[in-house]
């Protein structure tokens, strides 16, 4: 970097350098808050000045070195353009073992922390991926190679989160290095090239990024200011204890740093393993994946929460679920299908439970004898996911818990699944629930508060965070839900609950076009309206077998399994009414 | 069905029945076309009348039977409501074997064809799934059970594509049944219940659905008429040879029948296996799947082809590719990522090669030494897909070819991959291509016509339908493409070709924010414009390793691999400027 002409020159290095050592000073001031703020500002400026001074010093040293003594290590460090091919064996930190002791290896990673010790030695923490970091040591030798004083100084002045290519010898440290995961080894660096420099000041440090998000309010904007302010403590040194977390806005304004945090990578892993387990279980049972469209021609499933757009000379909408399309696949003879993809809700809800774009895990299947086959399948796939996550993602779950503490998610062993009918649930609420639910009836839909209260009762009674609530009243369900022939007031439909919140809705659908049309009319919908007619026509066009299915909200499964404070943390790029970036 | 009061009564059955046998008659008329049309109309009406007559006859017979002789088989057939539990072993046709001979099994499926033989016998073809169908035989016994004359008549009158539940004995037929896949067995039906009736007249028959689509023009609408007209021949009997195919509009207006066609199910299988092979190859090489958003806040990648929409108090757009988001994942330390999901292009192109929504298979990876690592990976995954499709989908490929004949897709063995530079490609065109390409230069982009001509030359010279065209001129590439340090007129970017058409674009991206900003300016874009600034800021926010990747159009890979006449056939629900349904 030093030799790049485009590098901005440090401003007034001597003047700025002066207060560098004085960051601890300060008179007794007015309010504690103001003091803290001023302190932070001073600290930040001192930090900046310190870097500038180091930069100037570095340049001066380089110049002096060039003039006076030859830098015998000059080919061993420098910017990307100077990087000669490093031929040593490429080893990844997670594979590092006793067999590498004394050997020279090649490593790439981010500078997570660095600390000069006198003028001849520098310690740098290099993070290769996630939380896999190692301590690197640069020590200038008497003869000035492979490491010179100039090289140590240069490396010590590199900005945090810059990306470097290293060559070094693997050694045992005197004591285990507690600040990094690879505590049993250290790297004695012999070559160091800066592939991609870090910024002068980070928008959010790695340490802050890996703390719990402090709030999810996306209304109090002015994001840039928030970002810098909340980040102040973490800039200088990752090992500072008690560093505060940042708001979700700061995280979203610093997407790369947000994603570098091990906690976010662990959540991402758990999310994608969940997706894969869903597919694995179903494929083993004869399900075919298919791709429903996002663009649809009519807002057929509840008009108000749908995004509309101009589509050439027409109007288009974004699908709120793959419901109709799953059923078209069944009508099309595909027997058992599932889909994994984005769905959209134009709901102006600014809560940690809502997003406008999320991932649906959906399935639909032919029913042979009873709609309970559908419950069996959905319960089976969810318990398979929960069981396997616990085993396959133990490492990731531990990382998440170190930031967002939670109790183990409790779920039943095979054969001990908990299924309540809606009526039984309401009866339980009336009998044992809070005072305000003593008069709930079997024909009104359940509120979120009721769901939570019932979930608590179920947890107490059955020891599970996962259960099924079956046979919802017909008023609470959409027009395609099949009414129970024995009691038309209830439907063959159900919700699945995780930690007292709904994560799945499903049921048997109407496959007879006459019954379907009658029920559409009873719901006050015109069966000839756009989208609806096309839907009913499919059932008129050929015999469609009895079928049912369900839709799972992936974001919610991940968030509630881990007991995260918001689904936004479970999403790669959360979309809310206030936020479409990054 | 017969006992349902809601069933519409046939209109004027005796009058309509009269011309039923006279469909061959007809004077020499005016134009051939008009004659054909009239003939079709007459045929259709005759068909309708025939069914009506049968229906009336059936009802009369049932009434007579009820009055005169007791129907001893009456519990063995009827509508869904009457279906008693059939307890016999459930066997799927593809598993049917010698061990089932003489045994009674349970089967569900669609009536694909039916034929009365006298009053006591009926042959029905039952299709369980795809092209797995068996011949069923209903023969009334002297004692009237388990099958009565009434039962035979009832079953013989069932509409095509109705869904039935059967019980029957597996027997060897006298001769193999050529019209069905399960030719070595037949089912002697003892119980038959109509779970879901077929329509009086099919919008498109199974036979027509499984023919090649005749045209993809979506401008000449009046779809209902087209559908009925093109379908006439197939209604009565599936075994009619030489039945014509229908237009894509007819297929899309009859989605369930379109999807029931084995050719469409085979294409769907190949599509989803392609997706899975893509993921399998990459996951084995340390790639993490991630989910890019569809909703984005700025039209950052080429403004004109993007769908815009109102998003609460803001404007939103639909992502044209996951490009920026793949790069954010790399900046976020994810090393190697891929995504599989929908992308959107608001391009008003009404061709068989274009859709407004399609599936992108995208990957992005850190580069260690050279951007050729990216080519290696992409070439590797595509050849893996091609090799495995040939083996794993041999059955499906054969089904597709029986409808859309094609030559084997030719691709190189490992170590014999064909990579040309763009300049080499142009040189080849100049030297050996058609007259009009004798003066092409190395700095202009290639036209579709040039691509086709070059593909033909490559096929002739190297015997492959798959090759790589590398080092595109910088004018032909987007702003994030890295220029070759040795020659800034060309970029480290490439296209992959299948059957002379592009299916992939990729390359190394700029990771240095200063270089990126300079290049954005050189492309005439304001680096502070919405979306662009946010993108550059990510590279400013922390050191991003060198990286590259590519995006594959799944629909095109499937369509060109199978040499289909249109990508619309490869899609589950093709979206075009004229079409958003079903």
PDB file of C-alpha atoms in Angstrom, chain A residues 178-366:
ATOM      1  CA  UNK A 178      -6.356 -17.890  24.365  1.00  0.00           C
ATOM      2  CA  UNK A 179      -7.591 -15.152  22.058  1.00  0.00           C
ATOM      3  CA  UNK A 180      -7.870 -17.412  18.999  1.00  0.00           C
ATOM      4  CA  UNK A 181      -9.440 -20.764  18.229  1.00  0.00           C
ATOM      5  CA  UNK A 182      -6.204 -22.317  16.963  1.00  0.00           C
ATOM      6  CA  UNK A 183      -4.621 -21.899  20.371  1.00  0.00           C
ATOM      7  CA  UNK A 184      -2.131 -24.745  20.155  1.00  0.00           C
ATOM      8  CA  UNK A 185      -0.069 -23.375  17.255  1.00  0.00           C
ATOM      9  CA  UNK A 186       1.306 -20.116  16.057  1.00  0.00           C
ATOM     10  CA  UNK A 187       2.628 -19.032  12.684  1.00  0.00           C
ATOM     11  CA  UNK A 188       6.102 -17.537  12.398  1.00  0.00           C
ATOM     12  CA  UNK A 189       5.554 -15.381   9.388  1.00  0.00           C
ATOM     13  CA  UNK A 190       8.230 -15.218   6.708  1.00  0.00           C
ATOM     14  CA  UNK A 191       6.267 -13.595   3.896  1.00  0.00           C
ATOM     15  CA  UNK A 192       3.300 -11.251   4.046  1.00  0.00           C
ATOM     16  CA  UNK A 193       1.468  -9.619   1.130  1.00  0.00           C
ATOM     17  CA  UNK A 194      -1.527  -7.364   1.376  1.00  0.00           C
ATOM     18  CA  UNK A 195      -3.987  -8.691  -1.199  1.00  0.00           C
ATOM     19  CA  UNK A 196      -6.808  -6.359  -0.270  1.00  0.00           C
ATOM     20  CA  UNK A 197      -6.405  -3.557   2.276  1.00  0.00           C
ATOM     21  CA  UNK A 198      -8.783  -2.877   5.153  1.00  0.00           C
ATOM     22  CA  UNK A 199     -10.278   0.583   5.654  1.00  0.00           C
ATOM     23  CA  UNK A 200      -8.789   3.305   7.850  1.00  0.00           C
ATOM     24  CA  UNK A 201     -11.820   3.067  10.134  1.00  0.00           C
ATOM     25  CA  UNK A 202     -14.158   0.104  10.185  1.00  0.00           C
ATOM     26  CA  UNK A 203     -17.897   0.742  10.022  1.00  0.00           C
ATOM     27  CA  UNK A 204     -18.369  -2.122  12.459  1.00  0.00           C
ATOM     28  CA  UNK A 205     -15.639  -4.213  13.987  1.00  0.00           C
ATOM     29  CA  UNK A 206     -15.513  -7.952  13.939  1.00  0.00           C
ATOM     30  CA  UNK A 207     -15.988  -8.016  17.716  1.00  0.00           C
ATOM     31  CA  UNK A 208     -19.099  -5.856  17.569  1.00  0.00           C
ATOM     32  CA  UNK A 209     -20.463  -7.831  14.646  1.00  0.00           C
ATOM     33  CA  UNK A 210     -20.292 -10.970  16.744  1.00  0.00           C
ATOM     34  CA  UNK A 211     -22.211  -9.466  19.663  1.00  0.00           C
ATOM     35  CA  UNK A 212     -25.955  -9.743  20.068  1.00  0.00           C
ATOM     36  CA  UNK A 213     -27.852  -7.150  18.077  1.00  0.00           C
ATOM     37  CA  UNK A 214     -29.032  -4.521  20.545  1.00  0.00           C
ATOM     38  CA  UNK A 215     -32.259  -3.494  18.854  1.00  0.00           C
ATOM     39  CA  UNK A 216     -34.324  -4.235  15.788  1.00  0.00           C
ATOM     40  CA  UNK A 217     -36.139  -0.959  15.536  1.00  0.00           C
ATOM     41  CA  UNK A 218     -35.798   0.179  11.958  1.00  0.00           C
ATOM     42  CA  UNK A 219     -37.665   3.448  12.359  1.00  0.00           C
ATOM     43  CA  UNK A 220     -34.987   5.624  13.994  1.00  0.00           C
ATOM     44  CA  UNK A 221     -32.883   5.883  10.896  1.00  0.00           C
ATOM     45  CA  UNK A 222     -29.834   8.166  10.432  1.00  0.00           C
ATOM     46  CA  UNK A 223     -27.975   4.910   9.930  1.00  0.00           C
ATOM     47  CA  UNK A 224     -24.467   6.198   9.255  1.00  0.00           C
ATOM     48  CA  UNK A 225     -24.278   8.038  12.560  1.00  0.00           C
ATOM     49  CA  UNK A 226     -25.622   5.093  14.510  1.00  0.00           C
ATOM     50  CA  UNK A 227     -23.135   2.834  12.885  1.00  0.00           C
ATOM     51  CA  UNK A 228     -20.073   4.858  13.754  1.00  0.00           C
ATOM     52  CA  UNK A 229     -21.213   5.628  17.254  1.00  0.00           C
ATOM     53  CA  UNK A 230     -22.010   2.108  18.292  1.00  0.00           C
ATOM     54  CA  UNK A 231     -18.838   0.816  16.912  1.00  0.00           C
ATOM     55  CA  UNK A 232     -16.352   3.005  18.648  1.00  0.00           C
ATOM     56  CA  UNK A 233     -15.166   0.596  21.292  1.00  0.00           C
ATOM     57  CA  UNK A 234     -14.457  -2.225  18.984  1.00  0.00           C
ATOM     58  CA  UNK A 235     -12.234  -0.448  16.516  1.00  0.00           C
ATOM     59  CA  UNK A 236      -8.895  -0.598  18.246  1.00  0.00           C
ATOM     60  CA  UNK A 237      -8.751  -4.028  19.683  1.00  0.00           C
ATOM     61  CA  UNK A 238     -10.891  -7.058  19.353  1.00  0.00           C
ATOM     62  CA  UNK A 239      -9.931  -8.419  22.736  1.00  0.00           C
ATOM     63  CA  UNK A 240     -11.495  -5.491  24.587  1.00  0.00           C
ATOM     64  CA  UNK A 241     -14.016  -7.112  26.900  1.00  0.00           C
ATOM     65  CA  UNK A 242     -17.516  -5.874  27.464  1.00  0.00           C
ATOM     66  CA  UNK A 243     -17.777  -4.234  24.074  1.00  0.00           C
ATOM     67  CA  UNK A 244     -21.395  -3.337  23.325  1.00  0.00           C
ATOM     68  CA  UNK A 245     -23.347  -4.732  20.413  1.00  0.00           C
ATOM     69  CA  UNK A 246     -24.737  -2.646  17.588  1.00  0.00           C
ATOM     70  CA  UNK A 247     -28.258  -2.129  16.293  1.00  0.00           C
ATOM     71  CA  UNK A 248     -29.665  -4.118  13.358  1.00  0.00           C
ATOM     72  CA  UNK A 249     -29.394  -0.968  11.255  1.00  0.00           C
ATOM     73  CA  UNK A 250     -25.636  -0.851  11.848  1.00  0.00           C
ATOM     74  CA  UNK A 251     -25.388  -4.502  10.945  1.00  0.00           C
ATOM     75  CA  UNK A 252     -27.325  -4.027   7.722  1.00  0.00           C
ATOM     76  CA  UNK A 253     -25.239  -0.977   6.838  1.00  0.00           C
ATOM     77  CA  UNK A 254     -22.117  -3.098   7.178  1.00  0.00           C
ATOM     78  CA  UNK A 255     -23.168  -6.275   5.404  1.00  0.00           C
ATOM     79  CA  UNK A 256     -19.681  -7.713   4.941  1.00  0.00           C
ATOM     80  CA  UNK A 257     -18.757  -7.318   8.608  1.00  0.00           C
ATOM     81  CA  UNK A 258     -22.208  -8.561   9.663  1.00  0.00           C
ATOM     82  CA  UNK A 259     -21.611 -11.694   7.617  1.00  0.00           C
ATOM     83  CA  UNK A 260     -18.049 -12.207   8.823  1.00  0.00           C
ATOM     84  CA  UNK A 261     -19.330 -12.683  12.365  1.00  0.00           C
ATOM     85  CA  UNK A 262     -19.223 -16.375  13.307  1.00  0.00           C
ATOM     86  CA  UNK A 263     -22.699 -16.090  14.813  1.00  0.00           C
ATOM     87  CA  UNK A 264     -24.164 -15.050  11.460  1.00  0.00           C
ATOM     88  CA  UNK A 265     -22.265 -17.748   9.600  1.00  0.00           C
ATOM     89  CA  UNK A 266     -23.491 -20.324  12.111  1.00  0.00           C
ATOM     90  CA  UNK A 267     -27.098 -19.177  11.615  1.00  0.00           C
ATOM     91  CA  UNK A 268     -26.633 -19.300   7.838  1.00  0.00           C
ATOM     92  CA  UNK A 269     -25.327 -22.866   8.119  1.00  0.00           C
ATOM     93  CA  UNK A 270     -28.254 -23.952  10.284  1.00  0.00           C
ATOM     94  CA  UNK A 271     -30.662 -22.361   7.829  1.00  0.00           C
ATOM     95  CA  UNK A 272     -29.225 -24.144   4.835  1.00  0.00           C
ATOM     96  CA  UNK A 273     -28.958 -27.475   6.664  1.00  0.00           C
ATOM     97  CA  UNK A 274     -32.649 -27.094   7.526  1.00  0.00           C
ATOM     98  CA  UNK A 275     -33.462 -26.624   3.838  1.00  0.00           C
ATOM     99  CA  UNK A 276     -31.414 -29.654   2.900  1.00  0.00           C
ATOM    100  CA  UNK A 277     -32.916 -31.861   5.597  1.00  0.00           C
ATOM    101  CA  UNK A 278     -36.375 -30.892   4.396  1.00  0.00           C
ATOM    102  CA  UNK A 279     -35.503 -31.970   0.853  1.00  0.00           C
ATOM    103  CA  UNK A 280     -33.635 -35.098   1.976  1.00  0.00           C
ATOM    104  CA  UNK A 281     -36.528 -36.452   4.040  1.00  0.00           C
ATOM    105  CA  UNK A 282     -39.078 -35.825   1.319  1.00  0.00           C
ATOM    106  CA  UNK A 283     -36.997 -37.130  -1.565  1.00  0.00           C
ATOM    107  CA  UNK A 284     -36.503 -40.364   0.341  1.00  0.00           C
ATOM    108  CA  UNK A 285     -40.304 -40.618   0.384  1.00  0.00           C
ATOM    109  CA  UNK A 286     -40.900 -40.114  -3.315  1.00  0.00           C
ATOM    110  CA  UNK A 287     -41.423 -36.361  -3.388  1.00  0.00           C
ATOM    111  CA  UNK A 288     -40.432 -34.364  -6.459  1.00  0.00           C
ATOM    112  CA  UNK A 289     -39.194 -30.823  -6.086  1.00  0.00           C
ATOM    113  CA  UNK A 290     -40.768 -28.277  -8.427  1.00  0.00           C
ATOM    114  CA  UNK A 291     -40.493 -24.543  -9.008  1.00  0.00           C
ATOM    115  CA  UNK A 292     -43.596 -22.412  -8.538  1.00  0.00           C
ATOM    116  CA  UNK A 293     -43.543 -18.983 -10.195  1.00  0.00           C
ATOM    117  CA  UNK A 294     -43.079 -15.705  -8.332  1.00  0.00           C
ATOM    118  CA  UNK A 295     -44.891 -13.652 -10.950  1.00  0.00           C
ATOM    119  CA  UNK A 296     -48.606 -14.352 -11.086  1.00  0.00           C
ATOM    120  CA  UNK A 297     -51.441 -12.831 -13.092  1.00  0.00           C
ATOM    121  CA  UNK A 298     -54.012 -12.344 -10.341  1.00  0.00           C
ATOM    122  CA  UNK A 299     -54.042 -11.572  -6.625  1.00  0.00           C
ATOM    123  CA  UNK A 300     -56.027 -14.669  -5.866  1.00  0.00           C
ATOM    124  CA  UNK A 301     -55.082 -15.409  -2.282  1.00  0.00           C
ATOM    125  CA  UNK A 302     -56.242 -12.416  -0.252  1.00  0.00           C
ATOM    126  CA  UNK A 303     -55.927  -9.137  -2.080  1.00  0.00           C
ATOM    127  CA  UNK A 304     -54.587  -6.633   0.429  1.00  0.00           C
ATOM    128  CA  UNK A 305     -51.254  -8.209   1.295  1.00  0.00           C
ATOM    129  CA  UNK A 306     -50.072  -8.676  -2.247  1.00  0.00           C
ATOM    130  CA  UNK A 307     -47.440  -6.673  -4.133  1.00  0.00           C
ATOM    131  CA  UNK A 308     -48.683  -5.501  -7.507  1.00  0.00           C
ATOM    132  CA  UNK A 309     -46.662  -4.177 -10.423  1.00  0.00           C
ATOM    133  CA  UNK A 310     -46.942  -3.101 -14.020  1.00  0.00           C
ATOM    134  CA  UNK A 311     -46.132  -5.987 -16.342  1.00  0.00           C
ATOM    135  CA  UNK A 312     -45.880  -4.699 -19.927  1.00  0.00           C
ATOM    136  CA  UNK A 313     -49.516  -3.926 -20.817  1.00  0.00           C
ATOM    137  CA  UNK A 314     -50.858  -5.924 -17.862  1.00  0.00           C
ATOM    138  CA  UNK A 315     -50.770  -6.087 -14.094  1.00  0.00           C
ATOM    139  CA  UNK A 316     -48.697  -8.714 -12.292  1.00  0.00           C
ATOM    140  CA  UNK A 317     -48.446  -9.738  -8.652  1.00  0.00           C
ATOM    141  CA  UNK A 318     -45.883 -11.484  -6.499  1.00  0.00           C
ATOM    142  CA  UNK A 319     -46.961 -14.878  -5.186  1.00  0.00           C
ATOM    143  CA  UNK A 320     -47.912 -14.974  -1.512  1.00  0.00           C
ATOM    144  CA  UNK A 321     -47.494 -18.738  -1.454  1.00  0.00           C
ATOM    145  CA  UNK A 322     -47.122 -21.602  -3.921  1.00  0.00           C
ATOM    146  CA  UNK A 323     -50.533 -22.957  -2.808  1.00  0.00           C
ATOM    147  CA  UNK A 324     -52.300 -23.067  -6.179  1.00  0.00           C
ATOM    148  CA  UNK A 325     -49.182 -24.289  -7.948  1.00  0.00           C
ATOM    149  CA  UNK A 326     -48.587 -27.149  -5.558  1.00  0.00           C
ATOM    150  CA  UNK A 327     -52.130 -28.225  -6.255  1.00  0.00           C
ATOM    151  CA  UNK A 328     -51.618 -27.886 -10.027  1.00  0.00           C
ATOM    152  CA  UNK A 329     -48.683 -30.263  -9.709  1.00  0.00           C
ATOM    153  CA  UNK A 330     -50.883 -32.803  -7.921  1.00  0.00           C
ATOM    154  CA  UNK A 331     -53.578 -32.321 -10.567  1.00  0.00           C
ATOM    155  CA  UNK A 332     -50.776 -32.820 -13.091  1.00  0.00           C
ATOM    156  CA  UNK A 333     -50.063 -36.272 -11.698  1.00  0.00           C
ATOM    157  CA  UNK A 334     -46.905 -35.553  -9.723  1.00  0.00           C
ATOM    158  CA  UNK A 335     -48.187 -37.449  -6.647  1.00  0.00           C
ATOM    159  CA  UNK A 336     -45.946 -35.814  -4.046  1.00  0.00           C
ATOM    160  CA  UNK A 337     -44.228 -32.491  -4.536  1.00  0.00           C
ATOM    161  CA  UNK A 338     -42.306 -29.934  -2.565  1.00  0.00           C
ATOM    162  CA  UNK A 339     -40.886 -26.523  -3.250  1.00  0.00           C
ATOM    163  CA  UNK A 340     -38.360 -24.263  -1.568  1.00  0.00           C
ATOM    164  CA  UNK A 341     -38.471 -20.661  -2.609  1.00  0.00           C
ATOM    165  CA  UNK A 342     -39.289 -17.040  -1.962  1.00  0.00           C
ATOM    166  CA  UNK A 343     -42.791 -15.837  -1.122  1.00  0.00           C
ATOM    167  CA  UNK A 344     -43.921 -12.263  -0.662  1.00  0.00           C
ATOM    168  CA  UNK A 345     -46.291 -10.433   1.697  1.00  0.00           C
ATOM    169  CA  UNK A 346     -47.041  -6.739   1.325  1.00  0.00           C
ATOM    170  CA  UNK A 347     -47.838  -6.494   5.014  1.00  0.00           C
ATOM    171  CA  UNK A 348     -46.875  -3.194   6.633  1.00  0.00           C
ATOM    172  CA  UNK A 349     -45.831  -4.901   9.878  1.00  0.00           C
ATOM    173  CA  UNK A 350     -42.659  -3.592  11.445  1.00  0.00           C
ATOM    174  CA  UNK A 351     -42.074  -6.357  13.965  1.00  0.00           C
ATOM    175  CA  UNK A 352     -39.235  -8.814  14.570  1.00  0.00           C
ATOM    176  CA  UNK A 353     -41.604 -11.573  13.373  1.00  0.00           C
ATOM    177  CA  UNK A 354     -42.386 -10.143   9.960  1.00  0.00           C
ATOM    178  CA  UNK A 355     -40.617  -9.798   6.642  1.00  0.00           C
ATOM    179  CA  UNK A 356     -41.958  -8.951   3.195  1.00  0.00           C
ATOM    180  CA  UNK A 357     -39.904 -11.652   1.486  1.00  0.00           C
ATOM    181  CA  UNK A 358     -39.190 -14.992   3.081  1.00  0.00           C
ATOM    182  CA  UNK A 359     -38.536 -18.592   2.180  1.00  0.00           C
ATOM    183  CA  UNK A 360     -41.347 -21.094   2.099  1.00  0.00           C
ATOM    184  CA  UNK A 361     -40.812 -24.820   2.500  1.00  0.00           C
ATOM    185  CA  UNK A 362     -43.941 -26.287   0.972  1.00  0.00           C
ATOM    186  CA  UNK A 363     -45.207 -29.737   0.270  1.00  0.00           C
ATOM    187  CA  UNK A 364     -48.326 -31.254  -1.225  1.00  0.00           C
ATOM    188  CA  UNK A 365     -49.226 -34.922  -1.525  1.00  0.00           C
ATOM    189  CA  UNK A 366     -51.949 -37.274  -2.618  1.00  0.00           C
TER     190      UNK A 366
END
